[in-house]
Amino acid sequence: MNLYSTNLFLDLVVFALVFQVALLLLLALSIAIRIDAEESSGVCDFKPGLKPRPHSVSILEFGAVGDGKTLNTLAFQNAIFYLKSFTDKGGAQLYVPPGKWLTGSFSLTSHLTLFLEKGAVILGSQDPSHWDLVDPLPSYGRGIELPGKRYRSLINGDMLTDVVVTGDNGTIDGQGSVWWDWFESHSLNYSRPHLVEFTSSDHVVVSNLTFLNAPAYNIHPVYCSNVLVQNISVSAPGESPYTIGIVPDSSNNVCIEDSLIKVGYDAISLKSGWDEYGIAYNRPTHDVHIRRVYLQSSSGSSIAFGSEMSGGISNVYVEQVSLYNSFSGIEFRTTKGRGGYIRRVIISNVELKNINMALGAIGDCGLHPDDSFDPNAIPILDQITLQNVIGSNITMAGNFTGLAESPFTSICLFNVSLTIPATSTSWTCSNVIGFSEFVSPEPCPELNSSYSNFSSVCYSILNSYGKSASL
């Protein structure tokens, strides 16, 4: 072989080696990209940024008076009617300056931002005649509390797109004490209103506000898609009856993050319709991401699923949450007649403090809207994973009570440490099958790794989310 041939051979060898290295690097890069895509957390990682509206008006321009006494319902209605003319021109903003703005219920429009300046307080009227009556939601068939119609929410919208309720930490105060009294004295003829409710709407944002004293729910997106609730504070007295913070209801692509909620009943409650009405409407709640929230619920659960879940609840990811001073921490609720399902839920990195019952799944919880429910509509609860949970001053670790006709399956516990009194009953279980690893106190046999072969199922669930238990 001459010198030229030798050099050519060496060049080819070097080229081949470089090509192989480049190919390996490209392969590694493609794998890394794929892994990163799989490990992206959820809906909250893909939330859109807010764009300023090209047009803005002040509620003062429509005769509103911020003295806390003058009723401003007509001013809000007129302002929003005017701003409808900008829906095809990039949308508009309704600015609420500092002051106390008393109002009854009013409806928003698409491509609108309702902005509450710091020091601005929207006050809900305590006169029920200032709240419109509306038909019950079709997935419920009646009012939640009473048959028939219900009061329209204070701030509401139907079939909207691109609607924002935000501010510089302005306040929406429902002045709910009168509603609570009427509820407890059975004086109401219709179900109580909420503070903010959107129905059948898309691209909804609620952010940077304080919510006080809701008559019932604070924020209720129902039949909605692409919902962001961010950086809010919600407060109601611990004794306020069945006040709830945020209720994603038959909605999808929901992000709830960076918020503080302290209410009388559930802090966050996922729902999807009630018995035969929810089954017929058939709109599930799915793809929900909850993170970095601080939750307190005096008589309910910090995070609740159901019990109205007849349309189904699935693909829920909860992470980095602090639950404290609550009756229960995390609870799944259902009963015979509901139908539907709760499945593919991962809850990770949870801190609990001063909780009566840390974890629960109850198969006999909740009432029925009427006598027309189907007792053979049996709900399914499956693929529920709780990992990296630490709790102090816990009275009871968990209660998992499924249905004989449909046991709860694939209940997976990883790295759970709960401090409870030595004299307390730590776990109660029946009609449930699952797997546990590194759990203290020792769970019941139905959730013990030596009892079942569900370990592969549980690890498969974690891997499907691109997450792994930090054990």
Coordinates of C-alpha atoms in Angstrom, one line a residue:
M1 CA 0.0 0.0 0.0
N2 CA 1.5 3.3 -1.0
L3 CA 1.5 6.5 1.1
Y4 CA -1.5 8.0 -0.6
S5 CA -3.6 4.8 -0.1
T6 CA -2.5 4.7 3.6
N7 CA -3.5 8.3 4.2
L8 CA -6.8 7.7 2.4
F9 CA -7.5 4.7 4.6
L10 CA -6.7 6.6 7.7
D11 CA -9.0 9.4 6.6
L12 CA -11.8 7.0 6.1
V13 CA -11.3 5.4 9.5
V14 CA -11.3 8.8 11.2
F15 CA -14.4 9.8 9.3
A16 CA -16.2 6.6 10.3
L17 CA -15.3 7.1 13.9
V18 CA -16.4 10.8 13.8
F19 CA -19.7 9.7 12.1
Q20 CA -20.3 7.1 14.8
V21 CA -19.7 9.5 17.6
A22 CA -21.9 12.1 16.0
L23 CA -24.6 9.5 15.5
L24 CA -24.4 8.5 19.2
L25 CA -24.5 12.1 20.3
L26 CA -27.6 12.7 18.1
L27 CA -29.2 9.6 19.5
A28 CA -28.5 10.7 23.0
L29 CA -29.8 14.1 22.3
S30 CA -33.0 12.7 20.8
I31 CA -33.5 10.5 23.9
A32 CA -32.8 13.5 26.2
I33 CA -35.4 15.6 24.3
R34 CA -37.9 12.8 24.6
I35 CA -37.3 12.3 28.3
D36 CA -37.6 16.1 28.9
A37 CA -40.9 16.0 27.1
E38 CA -42.2 13.1 29.1
E39 CA -41.0 14.8 32.4
S40 CA -42.8 18.1 31.7
S41 CA -45.1 18.3 34.6
G42 CA -48.5 19.3 33.3
V43 CA -50.9 22.0 32.3
C44 CA -49.3 24.7 34.4
D45 CA -46.1 24.5 32.4
F46 CA -47.9 25.5 29.2
K47 CA -50.0 28.5 30.5
P48 CA -50.2 31.5 28.1
G49 CA -48.9 34.9 29.0
L50 CA -51.4 37.8 29.4
K51 CA -51.4 40.4 26.7
P52 CA -52.5 44.0 27.4
R53 CA -55.9 45.1 25.9
P54 CA -55.7 47.9 23.3
H55 CA -58.8 49.6 24.8
S56 CA -59.6 50.4 28.5
V57 CA -62.4 52.2 30.3
S58 CA -63.0 53.0 34.0
I59 CA -66.2 52.0 35.8
L60 CA -66.4 55.6 36.8
E61 CA -67.2 56.6 33.2
F62 CA -70.5 54.7 33.7
G63 CA -71.7 56.4 36.8
A64 CA -70.4 54.0 39.4
V65 CA -70.0 55.3 43.0
G66 CA -67.5 53.5 45.2
D67 CA -69.0 54.4 48.6
G68 CA -70.0 50.8 49.6
K69 CA -73.7 51.9 49.7
T70 CA -74.7 52.9 46.1
L71 CA -75.8 49.9 44.0
N72 CA -73.6 49.7 40.9
T73 CA -75.1 46.7 39.0
L74 CA -76.4 48.9 36.2
A75 CA -73.0 50.6 35.8
F76 CA -71.2 47.3 35.5
Q77 CA -73.8 46.0 33.0
N78 CA -73.6 49.1 30.9
A79 CA -69.8 49.2 30.9
I80 CA -69.7 45.6 29.7
F81 CA -72.3 46.1 27.1
Y82 CA -70.2 49.0 25.7
L83 CA -67.0 46.9 25.8
K84 CA -68.7 44.2 23.7
S85 CA -68.1 46.5 20.7
F86 CA -64.3 45.8 21.1
T87 CA -64.5 42.0 21.0
D88 CA -63.3 42.0 17.3
K89 CA -60.8 44.8 17.9
G90 CA -58.4 43.1 20.3
G91 CA -60.7 43.2 23.3
A92 CA -60.9 45.7 26.1
Q93 CA -60.3 46.2 29.8
L94 CA -62.8 47.4 32.5
Y95 CA -60.8 49.2 35.2
V96 CA -62.1 49.3 38.7
P97 CA -60.3 52.0 40.8
P98 CA -59.9 52.0 44.6
G99 CA -63.2 52.1 46.4
K100 CA -66.0 49.9 47.6
W101 CA -68.3 49.0 44.7
L102 CA -71.6 47.4 45.8
T103 CA -73.3 45.3 43.1
G104 CA -75.6 42.5 42.2
S105 CA -74.7 39.8 39.7
F106 CA -73.4 40.8 36.3
S107 CA -72.1 39.0 33.2
L108 CA -68.8 39.5 31.4
T109 CA -68.1 39.2 27.7
S110 CA -65.4 37.6 25.5
H111 CA -62.0 39.2 25.0
L112 CA -62.4 41.2 28.2
T113 CA -60.2 41.9 31.2
L114 CA -61.9 43.0 34.5
F115 CA -59.1 44.7 36.4
L116 CA -59.3 45.6 40.1
E117 CA -56.8 48.1 41.3
K118 CA -55.2 47.8 44.7
G119 CA -57.8 49.1 47.2
A120 CA -60.7 48.2 44.9
V121 CA -63.3 46.1 46.6
I122 CA -66.3 44.6 44.7
L123 CA -69.0 44.0 47.3
G124 CA -71.8 41.5 46.7
S125 CA -75.2 42.8 47.6
Q126 CA -76.9 41.3 50.6
D127 CA -80.3 41.7 49.0
P128 CA -81.2 38.5 47.1
S129 CA -83.3 40.4 44.7
H130 CA -80.1 41.8 43.2
W131 CA -79.0 38.3 42.2
D132 CA -80.6 36.9 39.1
L133 CA -82.1 33.4 39.1
V134 CA -80.9 30.9 36.5
D135 CA -81.7 27.3 35.5
P136 CA -79.8 24.5 37.2
L137 CA -76.7 23.2 35.5
P138 CA -77.7 20.3 33.2
S139 CA -75.1 17.9 34.7
Y140 CA -76.8 18.4 38.1
G141 CA -80.5 18.5 37.2
R142 CA -81.3 20.8 40.1
G143 CA -79.7 23.3 42.5
I144 CA -77.1 21.7 44.6
E145 CA -78.8 22.7 47.9
L146 CA -82.5 22.9 46.8
P147 CA -84.5 21.6 43.8
G148 CA -85.2 24.1 41.0
K149 CA -83.4 27.2 40.0
R150 CA -80.3 28.8 41.6
Y151 CA -79.0 32.3 42.2
R152 CA -76.6 33.5 39.4
S153 CA -73.0 34.0 40.5
L154 CA -71.8 37.5 41.3
I155 CA -69.4 37.7 38.3
N156 CA -70.3 35.2 35.6
G157 CA -70.1 34.4 31.9
D158 CA -71.4 31.8 29.5
M159 CA -69.9 30.6 26.2
L160 CA -67.1 33.1 26.4
T161 CA -63.5 33.0 25.1
D162 CA -60.5 34.9 26.4
V163 CA -61.8 36.4 29.6
V164 CA -59.6 37.6 32.5
V165 CA -60.5 38.6 36.0
T166 CA -57.4 40.0 37.6
G167 CA -55.9 43.0 39.4
D168 CA -53.3 44.4 41.6
N169 CA -54.6 42.4 44.6
G170 CA -58.0 43.9 44.5
T171 CA -60.8 42.2 46.4
I172 CA -64.1 40.5 45.7
D173 CA -66.1 40.2 48.9
G174 CA -69.3 38.3 48.7
Q175 CA -70.5 39.5 52.1
G176 CA -71.8 35.9 52.6
S177 CA -72.8 36.0 56.2
V178 CA -76.4 36.6 55.4
W179 CA -76.4 33.7 53.0
W180 CA -74.9 31.4 55.6
D181 CA -77.6 32.4 58.1
W182 CA -80.3 31.8 55.5
F183 CA -78.8 28.4 54.6
E184 CA -78.5 27.2 58.2
S185 CA -82.0 28.4 59.1
H186 CA -83.5 26.8 55.9
S187 CA -84.8 30.1 54.8
L188 CA -83.6 30.0 51.2
N189 CA -85.9 29.2 48.3
Y190 CA -83.0 28.6 45.8
S191 CA -79.4 27.4 46.0
R192 CA -76.8 29.9 47.0
P193 CA -74.7 31.8 44.5
H194 CA -71.0 31.8 44.0
L195 CA -68.5 34.6 43.6
V196 CA -67.2 33.8 40.1
E197 CA -68.6 31.2 37.7
F198 CA -67.9 30.6 34.0
T199 CA -69.8 28.0 32.0
S200 CA -69.0 26.6 28.6
S201 CA -66.1 29.0 28.2
D202 CA -62.5 28.7 26.9
H203 CA -59.3 30.5 27.9
V204 CA -60.3 31.8 31.3
V205 CA -57.9 33.5 33.8
V206 CA -58.5 34.4 37.4
S207 CA -55.4 35.9 39.1
N208 CA -53.9 38.3 41.5
L209 CA -57.0 38.9 43.6
T210 CA -58.3 38.3 47.1
F211 CA -61.7 36.6 47.5
L212 CA -63.6 36.9 50.8
N213 CA -66.8 35.6 52.3
A214 CA -68.3 33.7 49.3
P215 CA -72.0 32.7 49.8
A216 CA -70.9 29.2 48.6
Y217 CA -68.1 28.6 46.0
N218 CA -65.5 31.2 45.3
I219 CA -64.4 30.2 41.7
H220 CA -66.4 27.7 39.7
P221 CA -65.4 26.9 36.1
V222 CA -67.9 24.4 34.7
Y223 CA -67.8 22.9 31.2
C224 CA -64.7 25.1 30.6
S225 CA -61.4 24.5 28.8
N226 CA -58.0 26.1 29.4
V227 CA -58.5 27.6 32.8
L228 CA -55.7 29.3 34.8
V229 CA -56.2 30.2 38.5
Q230 CA -53.1 31.8 39.8
N231 CA -51.8 33.9 42.7
I232 CA -55.1 34.3 44.6
S233 CA -56.1 34.4 48.2
V234 CA -59.4 32.9 49.4
S235 CA -60.8 33.3 52.8
A236 CA -64.0 32.5 54.7
P237 CA -64.6 31.8 58.4
G238 CA -64.1 28.3 59.5
E239 CA -67.7 28.0 60.6
S240 CA -69.1 29.2 57.3
P241 CA -71.3 26.3 56.0
Y242 CA -70.1 24.5 52.9
T243 CA -68.0 27.3 51.6
I244 CA -65.5 26.0 49.0
G245 CA -62.5 27.6 47.4
I246 CA -62.0 26.4 43.8
V247 CA -64.3 23.9 42.0
P248 CA -63.1 22.7 38.6
D249 CA -66.3 21.0 37.4
S250 CA -66.6 19.1 34.1
S251 CA -63.6 21.1 32.9
N252 CA -60.3 20.3 31.3
N253 CA -56.8 21.8 31.0
V254 CA -57.0 23.5 34.4
C255 CA -54.0 25.0 36.2
I256 CA -54.3 26.1 39.9
E257 CA -51.1 27.4 41.4
D258 CA -49.4 29.8 43.9
S259 CA -52.5 30.4 46.0
L260 CA -53.7 30.4 49.6
I261 CA -57.1 29.1 50.4
K262 CA -58.8 29.0 53.9
V263 CA -62.5 28.1 53.9
G264 CA -65.2 26.4 55.9
Y265 CA -65.5 23.2 53.8
D266 CA -63.3 22.0 50.9
A267 CA -60.4 24.2 49.7
I268 CA -60.2 22.7 46.2
S269 CA -62.9 20.2 45.1
L270 CA -62.9 18.5 41.7
K271 CA -66.4 17.6 40.4
S272 CA -68.2 16.4 37.2
G273 CA -71.9 16.1 37.7
W274 CA -74.4 14.4 39.8
D275 CA -75.8 10.9 39.4
E276 CA -78.0 10.4 36.3
Y277 CA -77.7 14.0 35.2
G278 CA -73.9 13.9 35.2
I279 CA -73.9 10.5 33.5
A280 CA -76.2 11.8 30.7
Y281 CA -74.2 15.0 30.3
N282 CA -71.0 13.0 30.1
R283 CA -68.4 15.7 30.4
P284 CA -65.5 14.7 32.6
T285 CA -63.0 16.8 34.5
H286 CA -59.5 15.9 33.2
D287 CA -56.0 17.2 32.8
V288 CA -55.8 19.2 36.0
H289 CA -52.5 20.5 37.5
I290 CA -52.4 21.8 41.0
R291 CA -49.1 23.1 42.5
R292 CA -47.7 25.4 45.2
V293 CA -50.9 25.9 47.1
Y294 CA -51.5 26.4 50.9
L295 CA -54.9 24.9 51.9
Q296 CA -57.0 24.9 55.0
S297 CA -60.5 23.4 55.3
S298 CA -62.2 23.5 58.7
S299 CA -64.9 20.9 58.2
G300 CA -64.0 19.4 54.8
S301 CA -61.0 18.3 52.9
S302 CA -58.1 20.4 51.7
I303 CA -58.2 18.6 48.3
A304 CA -61.4 16.7 47.5
F305 CA -62.5 14.6 44.5
G306 CA -66.3 14.3 44.3
S307 CA -68.6 13.2 45.6
E308 CA -70.4 14.6 42.5
M309 CA -68.1 12.9 39.9
S310 CA -70.6 11.1 37.6
G311 CA -69.0 12.5 34.4
G312 CA -65.6 11.2 35.5
I313 CA -62.4 12.7 36.8
S314 CA -59.0 11.7 35.4
N315 CA -55.4 12.8 34.6
V316 CA -54.9 14.9 37.7
Y317 CA -51.4 15.9 38.9
V318 CA -51.0 17.6 42.3
E319 CA -47.5 18.6 43.6
Q320 CA -45.8 20.8 46.2
V321 CA -48.9 21.4 48.4
S322 CA -49.2 22.3 52.1
L323 CA -52.3 21.2 53.9
Y324 CA -53.0 22.3 57.4
N325 CA -55.6 22.7 60.2
S326 CA -58.1 20.7 58.2
F327 CA -60.6 17.9 59.0
S328 CA -59.1 15.8 56.2
G329 CA -56.1 16.3 53.9
I330 CA -56.9 14.5 50.7
E331 CA -60.1 12.7 50.1
F332 CA -61.8 10.8 47.3
R333 CA -65.6 10.6 47.6
T334 CA -68.2 8.7 45.8
T335 CA -71.3 6.4 46.3
K336 CA -73.5 3.9 44.6
G337 CA -75.6 5.7 41.9
R338 CA -72.9 8.0 40.9
G339 CA -71.4 5.9 38.1
G340 CA -68.4 7.7 36.6
Y341 CA -64.8 7.2 37.6
I342 CA -61.8 8.7 39.4
R343 CA -58.6 7.5 37.9
R344 CA -55.0 8.3 37.0
V345 CA -54.3 10.7 39.8
I346 CA -50.8 11.4 41.1
I347 CA -50.3 13.5 44.2
S348 CA -46.7 14.2 45.1
N349 CA -44.6 16.2 47.6
V350 CA -47.3 16.9 50.2
E351 CA -46.9 18.5 53.7
L352 CA -49.7 18.0 56.2
K353 CA -50.0 19.5 59.6
N354 CA -52.8 19.4 62.2
I355 CA -55.0 17.1 60.2
N356 CA -57.7 14.8 61.6
M357 CA -57.6 12.3 58.7
A358 CA -54.6 12.6 56.3
L359 CA -55.8 10.4 53.4
G360 CA -59.2 8.9 52.5
A361 CA -61.2 7.3 49.8
I362 CA -64.9 6.8 50.8
G363 CA -67.4 4.7 48.8
D364 CA -70.5 5.7 50.7
C365 CA -70.4 9.5 50.7
G366 CA -72.9 12.0 49.5
L367 CA -76.6 12.4 48.8
H368 CA -78.7 12.0 45.6
P369 CA -80.5 14.7 43.6
D370 CA -83.7 12.7 43.5
D371 CA -85.1 9.2 43.5
S372 CA -84.4 8.7 39.8
F373 CA -80.8 7.7 40.3
D374 CA -79.7 4.2 39.1
P375 CA -78.4 2.2 42.1
N376 CA -76.6 0.0 39.7
A377 CA -74.5 2.9 38.5
I378 CA -71.3 1.8 40.3
P379 CA -68.4 4.2 40.3
I380 CA -64.8 3.2 39.7
L381 CA -61.8 4.4 41.6
D382 CA -58.5 3.2 40.1
Q383 CA -54.8 4.2 39.7
I384 CA -54.4 6.6 42.6
T385 CA -50.8 7.4 43.6
L386 CA -49.7 9.3 46.6
Q387 CA -45.9 9.8 47.0
N388 CA -43.5 11.8 49.2
V389 CA -46.1 12.7 51.9
I390 CA -45.0 13.9 55.3
G391 CA -47.5 14.8 58.1
S392 CA -47.3 15.9 61.7
N393 CA -50.0 16.0 64.4
I394 CA -52.2 13.6 62.4
T395 CA -55.1 11.9 64.2
M396 CA -55.7 9.1 61.6
A397 CA -53.4 8.1 58.8
G398 CA -56.1 6.9 56.3
N399 CA -59.5 5.5 55.6
F400 CA -59.9 3.6 52.4
T401 CA -63.4 2.1 52.3
G402 CA -64.4 0.9 48.8
L403 CA -67.5 -0.7 47.5
A404 CA -68.1 -4.5 47.6
E405 CA -69.4 -4.3 44.0
S406 CA -66.4 -2.2 42.8
P407 CA -63.4 -2.3 45.1
F408 CA -61.0 0.6 44.8
T409 CA -57.9 -0.7 42.9
S410 CA -54.3 0.3 42.3
I411 CA -54.1 2.5 45.3
C412 CA -50.3 3.2 45.4
L413 CA -48.5 4.7 48.4
F414 CA -44.8 5.6 48.2
N415 CA -42.6 7.3 50.8
V416 CA -45.4 8.3 53.2
S417 CA -44.5 9.3 56.8
L418 CA -47.3 10.4 59.2
T419 CA -46.9 11.2 62.9
I420 CA -50.0 10.0 64.8
P421 CA -50.7 9.4 68.5
A422 CA -49.8 5.9 69.7
T423 CA -53.3 5.3 70.9
S424 CA -55.0 6.2 67.6
T425 CA -56.2 3.8 64.9
S426 CA -53.8 4.5 62.0
W427 CA -55.6 2.9 59.0
T428 CA -59.0 1.6 58.1
C429 CA -59.4 -0.4 54.9
S430 CA -62.0 -2.5 53.2
N431 CA -62.7 -3.4 49.6
V432 CA -59.5 -1.8 48.4
I433 CA -56.4 -3.3 46.7
G434 CA -53.1 -1.6 46.3
F435 CA -49.4 -1.4 47.0
S436 CA -47.2 0.5 49.5
E437 CA -43.5 1.0 50.0
F438 CA -41.7 3.0 52.8
V439 CA -45.0 3.9 54.5
S440 CA -45.3 4.8 58.2
P441 CA -47.3 3.9 60.2
E442 CA -47.6 0.5 58.6
P443 CA -50.6 0.5 56.3
C444 CA -53.4 -2.1 56.4
P445 CA -52.8 -5.5 54.7
E446 CA -54.8 -4.6 51.6
L447 CA -52.3 -1.9 50.8
N448 CA -49.2 -3.8 51.9
S449 CA -46.7 -5.0 49.3
S450 CA -46.8 -8.5 50.8
Y451 CA -50.6 -8.7 50.3
S452 CA -50.8 -7.9 46.6
N453 CA -48.8 -7.9 43.4
F454 CA -49.7 -4.4 42.4
S455 CA -46.2 -3.1 42.6
S456 CA -45.6 -3.3 38.9
V457 CA -48.9 -1.6 38.2
C458 CA -48.0 1.3 40.6
Y459 CA -44.5 1.8 39.2
S460 CA -46.0 1.7 35.7
I461 CA -48.4 4.5 36.7
L462 CA -45.4 6.6 37.9
N463 CA -43.4 6.0 34.7
S464 CA -46.4 6.9 32.5
Y465 CA -46.3 10.3 34.1
G466 CA -42.5 10.6 33.6
K467 CA -42.2 10.7 37.4
S468 CA -40.5 8.4 39.8
A469 CA -40.8 8.1 43.5
S470 CA -37.9 9.7 45.4
L471 CA -37.2 6.8 47.7

